[in-house]
């Protein structure tokens, strides 16, 4: 009967860019799970009905991202689904997508360094939710003015880091002309108490004025110097050797001719 079935434990919400996965334990044996999503003001939605998995994508059930939800994970026997007896279930912690989903990595679309100006253009992460025309909404579309982005930048091979903030999708900062800079972008929601900082974009570096010594260090310079000395030495020694060989060959030919004439 239902009273003998174990209930889910270690229930966790995992959410990035509003794609939300519910996970729990243990793996069922001889029974199944069904997930119910309960909102404060919304109807109950069932997901992953009679699943033998221990995770469920509940993104579609959380479309009202400012709503606060709990998940009921029911332990059920398939033959008893139509019974009036309520199956045992476990209840998750509360989850509000708007305040708890993690902001994913921004995508760097373009960057350039001209003179003393570093320009960086980036793109918002997309969410699983779509507009009426079918295009995906970005995190900026959902968060609006609550979301801002920060550019962290520093002189290449230096530990001194600076930052600047924007609510648009591009940065323009003043840098030292002729020096290379590295940088990354990160989304931030200042109004949050937790999960305020999003994931960091990949780190990129400019290559203005970069030479082989900057790129590979003194080892390559030493190797190139040794090669240059070897080439110069060969260029000097080789003609001398060839000249001596030519003279020796000519002298040998003269001696052979004299010997033949003597005979």
Short mmCIF file of N, CA and C in Angstrom, two decimals, residues 50-214:
data_model
loop_
_atom_site.label_atom_id
_atom_site.label_comp_id
_atom_site.label_asym_id
_atom_site.label_seq_id
_atom_site.Cartn_x
_atom_site.Cartn_y
_atom_site.Cartn_z
N UNK A 50 4.40 9.47 -13.35
CA UNK A 50 4.86 8.07 -13.27
C UNK A 50 6.28 7.91 -13.84
N UNK A 51 7.17 8.71 -13.33
CA UNK A 51 8.56 8.63 -13.79
C UNK A 51 9.38 7.75 -12.85
N UNK A 52 10.36 7.06 -13.42
CA UNK A 52 11.30 6.30 -12.61
C UNK A 52 12.61 7.06 -12.44
N UNK A 53 12.65 8.30 -12.96
CA UNK A 53 13.83 9.14 -12.82
C UNK A 53 13.77 9.90 -11.48
N UNK A 54 14.88 10.52 -11.15
CA UNK A 54 14.92 11.32 -9.92
C UNK A 54 15.21 12.79 -10.24
N UNK A 55 14.78 13.22 -11.41
CA UNK A 55 14.84 14.63 -11.77
C UNK A 55 13.73 14.93 -12.75
N UNK A 56 13.33 16.19 -12.80
CA UNK A 56 12.20 16.58 -13.66
C UNK A 56 12.39 18.02 -14.11
N UNK A 57 12.27 18.25 -15.40
CA UNK A 57 12.32 19.61 -15.94
C UNK A 57 10.95 20.26 -15.74
N UNK A 58 10.91 21.23 -14.85
CA UNK A 58 9.63 21.86 -14.50
C UNK A 58 9.52 23.28 -15.07
N UNK A 59 10.38 23.62 -16.02
CA UNK A 59 10.43 24.97 -16.57
C UNK A 59 9.05 25.46 -17.04
N UNK A 60 8.34 24.61 -17.78
CA UNK A 60 7.05 25.01 -18.34
C UNK A 60 6.01 25.32 -17.26
N UNK A 61 6.17 24.76 -16.08
CA UNK A 61 5.19 24.96 -15.01
C UNK A 61 5.49 26.23 -14.20
N UNK A 62 6.58 26.92 -14.54
CA UNK A 62 6.99 28.10 -13.77
C UNK A 62 6.99 29.37 -14.63
N UNK A 63 6.04 29.47 -15.53
CA UNK A 63 6.05 30.59 -16.48
C UNK A 63 5.82 31.94 -15.78
N UNK A 64 5.07 31.94 -14.72
CA UNK A 64 4.92 33.17 -13.93
C UNK A 64 6.15 33.25 -13.03
N UNK A 65 7.21 33.90 -13.52
CA UNK A 65 8.51 33.80 -12.86
C UNK A 65 8.56 34.52 -11.52
N UNK A 66 7.61 35.39 -11.25
CA UNK A 66 7.58 36.09 -9.96
C UNK A 66 6.73 35.37 -8.92
N UNK A 67 6.09 34.29 -9.33
CA UNK A 67 5.30 33.46 -8.41
C UNK A 67 6.25 32.64 -7.53
N UNK A 68 5.81 32.29 -6.32
CA UNK A 68 6.58 31.41 -5.44
C UNK A 68 5.94 30.03 -5.46
N UNK A 69 6.77 29.01 -5.71
CA UNK A 69 6.27 27.65 -5.91
C UNK A 69 6.83 26.70 -4.86
N UNK A 70 6.09 25.61 -4.64
CA UNK A 70 6.63 24.43 -3.96
C UNK A 70 6.33 23.23 -4.83
N UNK A 71 7.16 22.21 -4.71
CA UNK A 71 6.97 20.97 -5.46
C UNK A 71 6.57 19.86 -4.49
N UNK A 72 5.52 19.15 -4.86
CA UNK A 72 5.13 17.95 -4.12
C UNK A 72 5.56 16.76 -4.97
N UNK A 73 6.38 15.91 -4.42
CA UNK A 73 6.85 14.72 -5.15
C UNK A 73 6.12 13.52 -4.57
N UNK A 74 5.19 12.99 -5.37
CA UNK A 74 4.34 11.89 -4.92
C UNK A 74 5.00 10.55 -5.21
N UNK A 75 4.93 9.64 -4.26
CA UNK A 75 5.38 8.26 -4.47
C UNK A 75 4.14 7.43 -4.77
N UNK A 76 4.07 6.86 -5.96
CA UNK A 76 2.81 6.22 -6.40
C UNK A 76 3.05 4.85 -7.00
N UNK A 77 2.00 4.02 -6.91
CA UNK A 77 1.95 2.73 -7.60
C UNK A 77 1.02 2.92 -8.79
N UNK A 78 1.44 2.52 -9.98
CA UNK A 78 0.61 2.79 -11.17
C UNK A 78 -0.79 2.20 -11.08
N UNK A 79 -0.96 1.02 -10.44
CA UNK A 79 -2.28 0.39 -10.38
C UNK A 79 -3.21 1.15 -9.45
N UNK A 80 -2.66 2.01 -8.60
CA UNK A 80 -3.48 2.69 -7.60
C UNK A 80 -3.68 4.17 -7.91
N UNK A 81 -3.34 4.59 -9.13
CA UNK A 81 -3.45 6.01 -9.48
C UNK A 81 -4.89 6.50 -9.38
N UNK A 82 -5.84 5.61 -9.63
CA UNK A 82 -7.24 6.03 -9.63
C UNK A 82 -7.89 5.90 -8.26
N UNK A 83 -7.16 5.40 -7.28
CA UNK A 83 -7.72 5.28 -5.94
C UNK A 83 -7.92 6.65 -5.32
N UNK A 84 -8.84 6.73 -4.37
CA UNK A 84 -9.08 8.00 -3.69
C UNK A 84 -8.07 8.23 -2.57
N UNK A 85 -7.35 7.17 -2.20
CA UNK A 85 -6.35 7.31 -1.15
C UNK A 85 -5.23 8.23 -1.63
N UNK A 86 -4.84 9.18 -0.81
CA UNK A 86 -3.78 10.12 -1.19
C UNK A 86 -2.42 9.46 -1.03
N UNK A 87 -1.60 9.47 -2.08
CA UNK A 87 -0.29 8.85 -1.98
C UNK A 87 0.63 9.67 -1.08
N UNK A 88 1.65 9.04 -0.51
CA UNK A 88 2.61 9.79 0.30
C UNK A 88 3.41 10.74 -0.59
N UNK A 89 3.81 11.86 -0.05
CA UNK A 89 4.59 12.81 -0.85
C UNK A 89 5.52 13.60 0.04
N UNK A 90 6.54 14.17 -0.59
CA UNK A 90 7.49 15.06 0.09
C UNK A 90 7.35 16.44 -0.53
N UNK A 91 7.59 17.47 0.29
CA UNK A 91 7.43 18.85 -0.16
C UNK A 91 8.80 19.53 -0.22
N UNK A 92 9.04 20.23 -1.31
CA UNK A 92 10.32 20.93 -1.49
C UNK A 92 10.34 22.24 -0.72
N UNK A 93 11.49 22.86 -0.71
CA UNK A 93 11.60 24.24 -0.25
C UNK A 93 10.89 25.15 -1.26
N UNK A 94 10.56 26.36 -0.83
CA UNK A 94 9.93 27.32 -1.74
C UNK A 94 10.94 27.79 -2.78
N UNK A 95 10.41 28.10 -3.96
CA UNK A 95 11.28 28.55 -5.05
C UNK A 95 10.59 29.64 -5.86
N UNK A 96 11.28 30.78 -6.01
CA UNK A 96 10.79 31.89 -6.83
C UNK A 96 11.79 32.11 -7.96
N UNK A 97 11.45 31.77 -9.20
CA UNK A 97 12.41 31.88 -10.30
C UNK A 97 13.04 33.26 -10.44
N UNK A 98 12.24 34.30 -10.29
CA UNK A 98 12.74 35.65 -10.53
C UNK A 98 13.87 36.01 -9.57
N UNK A 99 13.81 35.54 -8.36
CA UNK A 99 14.81 35.90 -7.36
C UNK A 99 15.86 34.82 -7.14
N UNK A 100 15.67 33.63 -7.73
CA UNK A 100 16.60 32.55 -7.42
C UNK A 100 17.30 31.94 -8.63
N UNK A 101 16.78 32.12 -9.84
CA UNK A 101 17.49 31.54 -10.99
C UNK A 101 18.85 32.22 -11.15
N UNK A 102 19.83 31.47 -11.60
CA UNK A 102 21.18 31.99 -11.79
C UNK A 102 21.29 32.59 -13.19
N UNK A 103 21.93 33.75 -13.29
CA UNK A 103 22.15 34.38 -14.59
C UNK A 103 23.34 33.69 -15.26
N UNK A 104 23.13 33.20 -16.46
CA UNK A 104 24.19 32.47 -17.16
C UNK A 104 25.26 33.37 -17.76
N UNK A 105 26.17 32.75 -18.50
CA UNK A 105 27.31 33.47 -19.07
C UNK A 105 26.86 34.39 -20.23
N UNK A 106 27.23 35.67 -20.20
CA UNK A 106 27.01 36.51 -21.39
C UNK A 106 27.94 36.05 -22.52
N UNK A 107 27.53 36.29 -23.73
CA UNK A 107 28.35 35.94 -24.90
C UNK A 107 29.01 37.19 -25.47
N UNK A 108 30.34 37.18 -25.55
CA UNK A 108 31.07 38.30 -26.15
C UNK A 108 30.90 38.23 -27.67
N UNK A 109 30.25 39.22 -28.25
CA UNK A 109 30.01 39.23 -29.69
C UNK A 109 31.16 39.87 -30.45
N UNK A 110 31.73 40.94 -29.90
CA UNK A 110 32.79 41.66 -30.62
C UNK A 110 33.57 42.50 -29.61
N UNK A 111 34.83 42.71 -29.91
CA UNK A 111 35.65 43.60 -29.07
C UNK A 111 36.79 44.16 -29.91
N UNK A 112 37.25 45.34 -29.54
CA UNK A 112 38.35 45.98 -30.26
C UNK A 112 39.04 46.96 -29.33
N UNK A 113 40.30 47.20 -29.61
CA UNK A 113 41.07 48.20 -28.87
C UNK A 113 41.74 49.12 -29.88
N UNK A 114 41.27 50.36 -29.91
CA UNK A 114 41.81 51.35 -30.83
C UNK A 114 42.36 52.52 -30.03
N UNK A 115 43.65 52.69 -30.11
CA UNK A 115 44.27 53.76 -29.33
C UNK A 115 44.09 53.51 -27.84
N UNK A 116 43.46 54.46 -27.16
CA UNK A 116 43.26 54.34 -25.72
C UNK A 116 41.82 53.94 -25.37
N UNK A 117 41.09 53.34 -26.32
CA UNK A 117 39.70 52.94 -26.07
C UNK A 117 39.54 51.43 -26.28
N UNK A 118 38.96 50.77 -25.28
CA UNK A 118 38.60 49.36 -25.38
C UNK A 118 37.09 49.26 -25.50
N UNK A 119 36.62 48.65 -26.59
CA UNK A 119 35.19 48.50 -26.84
C UNK A 119 34.81 47.02 -26.76
N UNK A 120 33.77 46.71 -26.01
CA UNK A 120 33.30 45.34 -25.85
C UNK A 120 31.80 45.30 -26.08
N UNK A 121 31.35 44.43 -26.97
CA UNK A 121 29.92 44.25 -27.24
C UNK A 121 29.55 42.82 -26.86
N UNK A 122 28.48 42.64 -26.10
CA UNK A 122 28.10 41.31 -25.63
C UNK A 122 26.61 41.07 -25.85
N UNK A 123 26.21 39.83 -25.63
CA UNK A 123 24.83 39.40 -25.86
C UNK A 123 24.29 38.74 -24.60
N UNK A 124 23.01 39.01 -24.29
CA UNK A 124 22.37 38.39 -23.13
C UNK A 124 22.20 36.89 -23.33
N UNK A 125 22.22 36.12 -22.23
CA UNK A 125 21.80 34.72 -22.33
C UNK A 125 20.31 34.64 -22.65
N UNK A 126 19.93 33.60 -23.35
CA UNK A 126 18.52 33.38 -23.68
C UNK A 126 17.87 32.49 -22.63
N UNK A 127 16.56 32.61 -22.51
CA UNK A 127 15.78 31.76 -21.60
C UNK A 127 14.96 30.76 -22.43
N UNK A 128 14.33 29.78 -21.80
CA UNK A 128 13.48 28.84 -22.55
C UNK A 128 12.14 29.44 -22.94
N UNK A 129 11.81 30.62 -22.41
CA UNK A 129 10.51 31.22 -22.67
C UNK A 129 10.53 32.02 -23.97
N UNK A 130 9.38 32.07 -24.65
CA UNK A 130 9.33 32.69 -25.97
C UNK A 130 8.28 33.80 -26.01
N UNK A 131 8.50 34.73 -26.94
CA UNK A 131 7.49 35.75 -27.24
C UNK A 131 6.40 35.13 -28.11
N UNK A 132 5.35 35.89 -28.38
CA UNK A 132 4.26 35.39 -29.22
C UNK A 132 4.73 35.08 -30.64
N UNK A 133 5.80 35.78 -31.10
CA UNK A 133 6.30 35.52 -32.45
C UNK A 133 7.23 34.31 -32.51
N UNK A 134 7.45 33.65 -31.36
CA UNK A 134 8.26 32.43 -31.35
C UNK A 134 9.72 32.65 -31.01
N UNK A 135 10.18 33.90 -30.94
CA UNK A 135 11.58 34.15 -30.60
C UNK A 135 11.79 34.03 -29.09
N UNK A 136 12.97 33.58 -28.72
CA UNK A 136 13.25 33.35 -27.30
C UNK A 136 13.49 34.66 -26.56
N UNK A 137 12.97 34.74 -25.37
CA UNK A 137 13.22 35.90 -24.52
C UNK A 137 14.61 35.79 -23.89
N UNK A 138 15.28 36.91 -23.77
CA UNK A 138 16.57 36.93 -23.08
C UNK A 138 16.34 37.23 -21.60
N UNK A 139 17.38 37.06 -20.80
CA UNK A 139 17.24 37.40 -19.38
C UNK A 139 16.97 38.89 -19.20
N UNK A 140 17.50 39.72 -20.11
CA UNK A 140 17.26 41.16 -20.04
C UNK A 140 15.78 41.46 -20.30
N UNK A 141 15.14 40.71 -21.21
CA UNK A 141 13.72 40.90 -21.49
C UNK A 141 12.88 40.66 -20.24
N UNK A 142 13.31 39.72 -19.41
CA UNK A 142 12.54 39.38 -18.21
C UNK A 142 12.89 40.30 -17.04
N UNK A 143 14.17 40.53 -16.79
CA UNK A 143 14.59 41.32 -15.63
C UNK A 143 14.48 42.83 -15.86
N UNK A 144 14.50 43.24 -17.13
CA UNK A 144 14.43 44.66 -17.45
C UNK A 144 15.51 45.45 -16.70
N UNK A 145 15.12 46.48 -15.98
CA UNK A 145 16.09 47.37 -15.33
C UNK A 145 16.68 46.78 -14.05
N UNK A 146 16.19 45.63 -13.62
CA UNK A 146 16.79 44.99 -12.44
C UNK A 146 18.15 44.37 -12.76
N UNK A 147 18.42 44.16 -14.04
CA UNK A 147 19.67 43.50 -14.45
C UNK A 147 20.66 44.52 -14.99
N UNK A 148 21.89 44.42 -14.53
CA UNK A 148 22.97 45.22 -15.09
C UNK A 148 24.18 44.32 -15.32
N UNK A 149 25.13 44.83 -16.10
CA UNK A 149 26.32 44.05 -16.42
C UNK A 149 27.57 44.80 -16.00
N UNK A 150 28.56 44.01 -15.59
CA UNK A 150 29.82 44.60 -15.17
C UNK A 150 30.94 44.03 -16.02
N UNK A 151 31.82 44.94 -16.49
CA UNK A 151 33.02 44.55 -17.24
C UNK A 151 34.21 44.64 -16.29
N UNK A 152 34.91 43.54 -16.13
CA UNK A 152 36.16 43.50 -15.38
C UNK A 152 37.31 43.47 -16.39
N UNK A 153 38.25 44.37 -16.25
CA UNK A 153 39.35 44.41 -17.21
C UNK A 153 40.65 44.75 -16.50
N UNK A 154 41.74 44.27 -17.07
CA UNK A 154 43.06 44.49 -16.47
C UNK A 154 44.13 44.41 -17.55
N UNK A 155 45.24 45.07 -17.29
CA UNK A 155 46.36 45.06 -18.22
C UNK A 155 46.94 43.65 -18.28
N UNK A 156 47.19 43.16 -19.50
CA UNK A 156 47.70 41.80 -19.67
C UNK A 156 48.96 41.59 -18.83
N UNK A 157 49.00 40.43 -18.16
CA UNK A 157 50.13 40.05 -17.29
C UNK A 157 50.22 40.94 -16.06
N UNK A 158 49.09 41.54 -15.67
CA UNK A 158 49.03 42.36 -14.46
C UNK A 158 47.90 41.85 -13.59
N UNK A 159 48.00 42.07 -12.29
CA UNK A 159 46.97 41.60 -11.37
C UNK A 159 45.99 42.70 -10.97
N UNK A 160 46.27 43.94 -11.38
CA UNK A 160 45.38 45.05 -11.04
C UNK A 160 44.12 45.04 -11.89
N UNK A 161 42.96 44.86 -11.26
CA UNK A 161 41.69 44.71 -11.99
C UNK A 161 40.79 45.91 -11.75
N UNK A 162 40.19 46.42 -12.84
CA UNK A 162 39.22 47.50 -12.76
C UNK A 162 37.87 46.99 -13.24
N UNK A 163 36.80 47.75 -12.94
CA UNK A 163 35.48 47.33 -13.42
C UNK A 163 34.62 48.56 -13.71
N UNK A 164 33.65 48.36 -14.58
CA UNK A 164 32.70 49.40 -14.95
C UNK A 164 31.35 48.73 -15.21
N UNK A 165 30.26 49.44 -14.94
CA UNK A 165 28.92 48.85 -15.00
C UNK A 165 28.08 49.51 -16.08
N UNK A 166 27.20 48.72 -16.72
CA UNK A 166 26.29 49.27 -17.73
C UNK A 166 24.98 48.50 -17.69
N UNK A 167 23.91 49.14 -18.20
CA UNK A 167 22.64 48.45 -18.39
C UNK A 167 22.35 48.26 -19.88
N UNK A 168 23.32 48.62 -20.71
CA UNK A 168 23.19 48.40 -22.15
C UNK A 168 23.96 47.12 -22.50
N UNK A 169 24.33 46.97 -23.77
CA UNK A 169 25.03 45.75 -24.20
C UNK A 169 26.41 46.05 -24.78
N UNK A 170 26.99 47.16 -24.38
CA UNK A 170 28.35 47.45 -24.82
C UNK A 170 29.07 48.31 -23.78
N UNK A 171 30.38 48.16 -23.78
CA UNK A 171 31.24 48.94 -22.90
C UNK A 171 32.25 49.71 -23.74
N UNK A 172 32.61 50.90 -23.29
CA UNK A 172 33.73 51.64 -23.86
C UNK A 172 34.52 52.22 -22.68
N UNK A 173 35.76 51.75 -22.51
CA UNK A 173 36.57 52.19 -21.37
C UNK A 173 37.91 52.71 -21.86
N UNK A 174 38.50 53.59 -21.08
CA UNK A 174 39.81 54.15 -21.41
C UNK A 174 40.92 53.24 -20.88
N UNK A 175 41.89 52.96 -21.75
CA UNK A 175 43.01 52.10 -21.40
C UNK A 175 44.31 52.75 -21.86
N UNK A 176 45.44 52.17 -21.50
CA UNK A 176 46.74 52.67 -21.94
C UNK A 176 46.97 52.27 -23.39
N UNK A 177 47.24 53.24 -24.23
CA UNK A 177 47.45 52.98 -25.65
C UNK A 177 48.65 52.07 -25.85
N UNK A 178 48.50 51.09 -26.74
CA UNK A 178 49.60 50.18 -27.06
C UNK A 178 49.78 49.03 -26.09
N UNK A 179 48.98 49.00 -25.00
CA UNK A 179 49.07 47.91 -24.04
C UNK A 179 47.88 46.96 -24.23
N UNK A 180 48.15 45.67 -24.08
CA UNK A 180 47.09 44.69 -24.23
C UNK A 180 46.30 44.52 -22.94
N UNK A 181 44.98 44.26 -23.09
CA UNK A 181 44.11 44.11 -21.94
C UNK A 181 43.29 42.82 -22.04
N UNK A 182 43.02 42.23 -20.89
CA UNK A 182 42.13 41.07 -20.80
C UNK A 182 40.86 41.49 -20.05
N UNK A 183 39.76 40.76 -20.28
CA UNK A 183 38.48 41.17 -19.69
C UNK A 183 37.48 40.03 -19.70
N UNK A 184 36.44 40.19 -18.88
CA UNK A 184 35.26 39.32 -18.94
C UNK A 184 34.05 40.12 -18.47
N UNK A 185 32.85 39.61 -18.77
CA UNK A 185 31.60 40.29 -18.45
C UNK A 185 30.77 39.39 -17.54
N UNK A 186 30.04 40.01 -16.62
CA UNK A 186 29.22 39.26 -15.67
C UNK A 186 27.92 40.01 -15.39
N UNK A 187 26.79 39.30 -15.41
CA UNK A 187 25.51 39.89 -15.06
C UNK A 187 25.33 40.01 -13.56
N UNK A 188 24.66 41.07 -13.12
CA UNK A 188 24.44 41.31 -11.69
C UNK A 188 23.02 41.83 -11.48
N UNK A 189 22.37 41.35 -10.41
CA UNK A 189 21.07 41.87 -10.01
C UNK A 189 21.23 42.47 -8.61
N UNK A 190 21.48 43.77 -8.51
CA UNK A 190 21.81 44.39 -7.22
C UNK A 190 20.72 44.25 -6.16
N UNK A 191 19.46 44.12 -6.58
CA UNK A 191 18.36 44.07 -5.61
C UNK A 191 18.28 42.74 -4.87
N UNK A 192 18.98 41.72 -5.37
CA UNK A 192 18.92 40.41 -4.73
C UNK A 192 19.77 40.35 -3.47
N UNK A 193 19.34 39.51 -2.54
CA UNK A 193 20.15 39.22 -1.37
C UNK A 193 21.08 38.04 -1.64
N UNK A 194 20.58 37.06 -2.41
CA UNK A 194 21.37 35.89 -2.78
C UNK A 194 21.39 35.76 -4.30
N UNK A 195 22.35 34.96 -4.81
CA UNK A 195 22.49 34.77 -6.26
C UNK A 195 22.56 36.11 -7.00
N UNK A 196 23.21 37.07 -6.39
CA UNK A 196 23.30 38.41 -6.99
C UNK A 196 24.17 38.40 -8.24
N UNK A 197 25.24 37.62 -8.22
CA UNK A 197 26.19 37.61 -9.33
C UNK A 197 25.96 36.41 -10.24
N UNK A 198 25.94 36.66 -11.55
CA UNK A 198 25.77 35.59 -12.51
C UNK A 198 27.09 34.92 -12.87
N UNK A 199 27.00 34.02 -13.82
CA UNK A 199 28.20 33.33 -14.30
C UNK A 199 29.06 34.28 -15.13
N UNK A 200 30.37 34.08 -15.08
CA UNK A 200 31.29 34.94 -15.81
C UNK A 200 31.43 34.47 -17.26
N UNK A 201 31.54 35.43 -18.18
CA UNK A 201 31.80 35.08 -19.57
C UNK A 201 33.22 34.55 -19.70
N UNK A 202 33.55 34.03 -20.86
CA UNK A 202 34.93 33.61 -21.09
C UNK A 202 35.85 34.83 -21.06
N UNK A 203 37.10 34.61 -20.65
CA UNK A 203 38.10 35.68 -20.61
C UNK A 203 38.73 35.82 -21.99
N UNK A 204 38.76 37.05 -22.50
CA UNK A 204 39.39 37.33 -23.78
C UNK A 204 40.45 38.41 -23.59
N UNK A 205 41.43 38.47 -24.50
CA UNK A 205 42.49 39.46 -24.41
C UNK A 205 42.70 40.11 -25.78
N UNK A 206 43.02 41.38 -25.78
CA UNK A 206 43.36 42.07 -27.03
C UNK A 206 44.80 41.74 -27.42
N UNK A 207 45.16 42.03 -28.66
CA UNK A 207 46.54 41.74 -29.11
C UNK A 207 47.14 42.94 -29.84
N UNK A 208 46.79 44.13 -29.41
CA UNK A 208 47.36 45.34 -30.00
C UNK A 208 48.82 45.45 -29.60
N UNK A 209 49.71 45.56 -30.60
CA UNK A 209 51.13 45.75 -30.33
C UNK A 209 51.81 44.54 -29.72
N UNK A 210 51.15 43.41 -29.73
CA UNK A 210 51.75 42.21 -29.15
C UNK A 210 52.86 41.70 -30.05
N UNK A 211 54.03 41.47 -29.49
CA UNK A 211 55.12 40.90 -30.27
C UNK A 211 55.45 39.50 -29.77
N UNK A 212 56.35 38.85 -30.45
CA UNK A 212 56.65 37.46 -30.13
C UNK A 212 57.27 37.32 -28.75
N UNK A 213 57.97 38.36 -28.28
CA UNK A 213 58.56 38.31 -26.94
C UNK A 213 57.47 38.35 -25.87
N UNK A 214 56.41 39.17 -26.11
CA UNK A 214 55.28 39.21 -25.18
C UNK A 214 54.54 37.88 -25.17
#
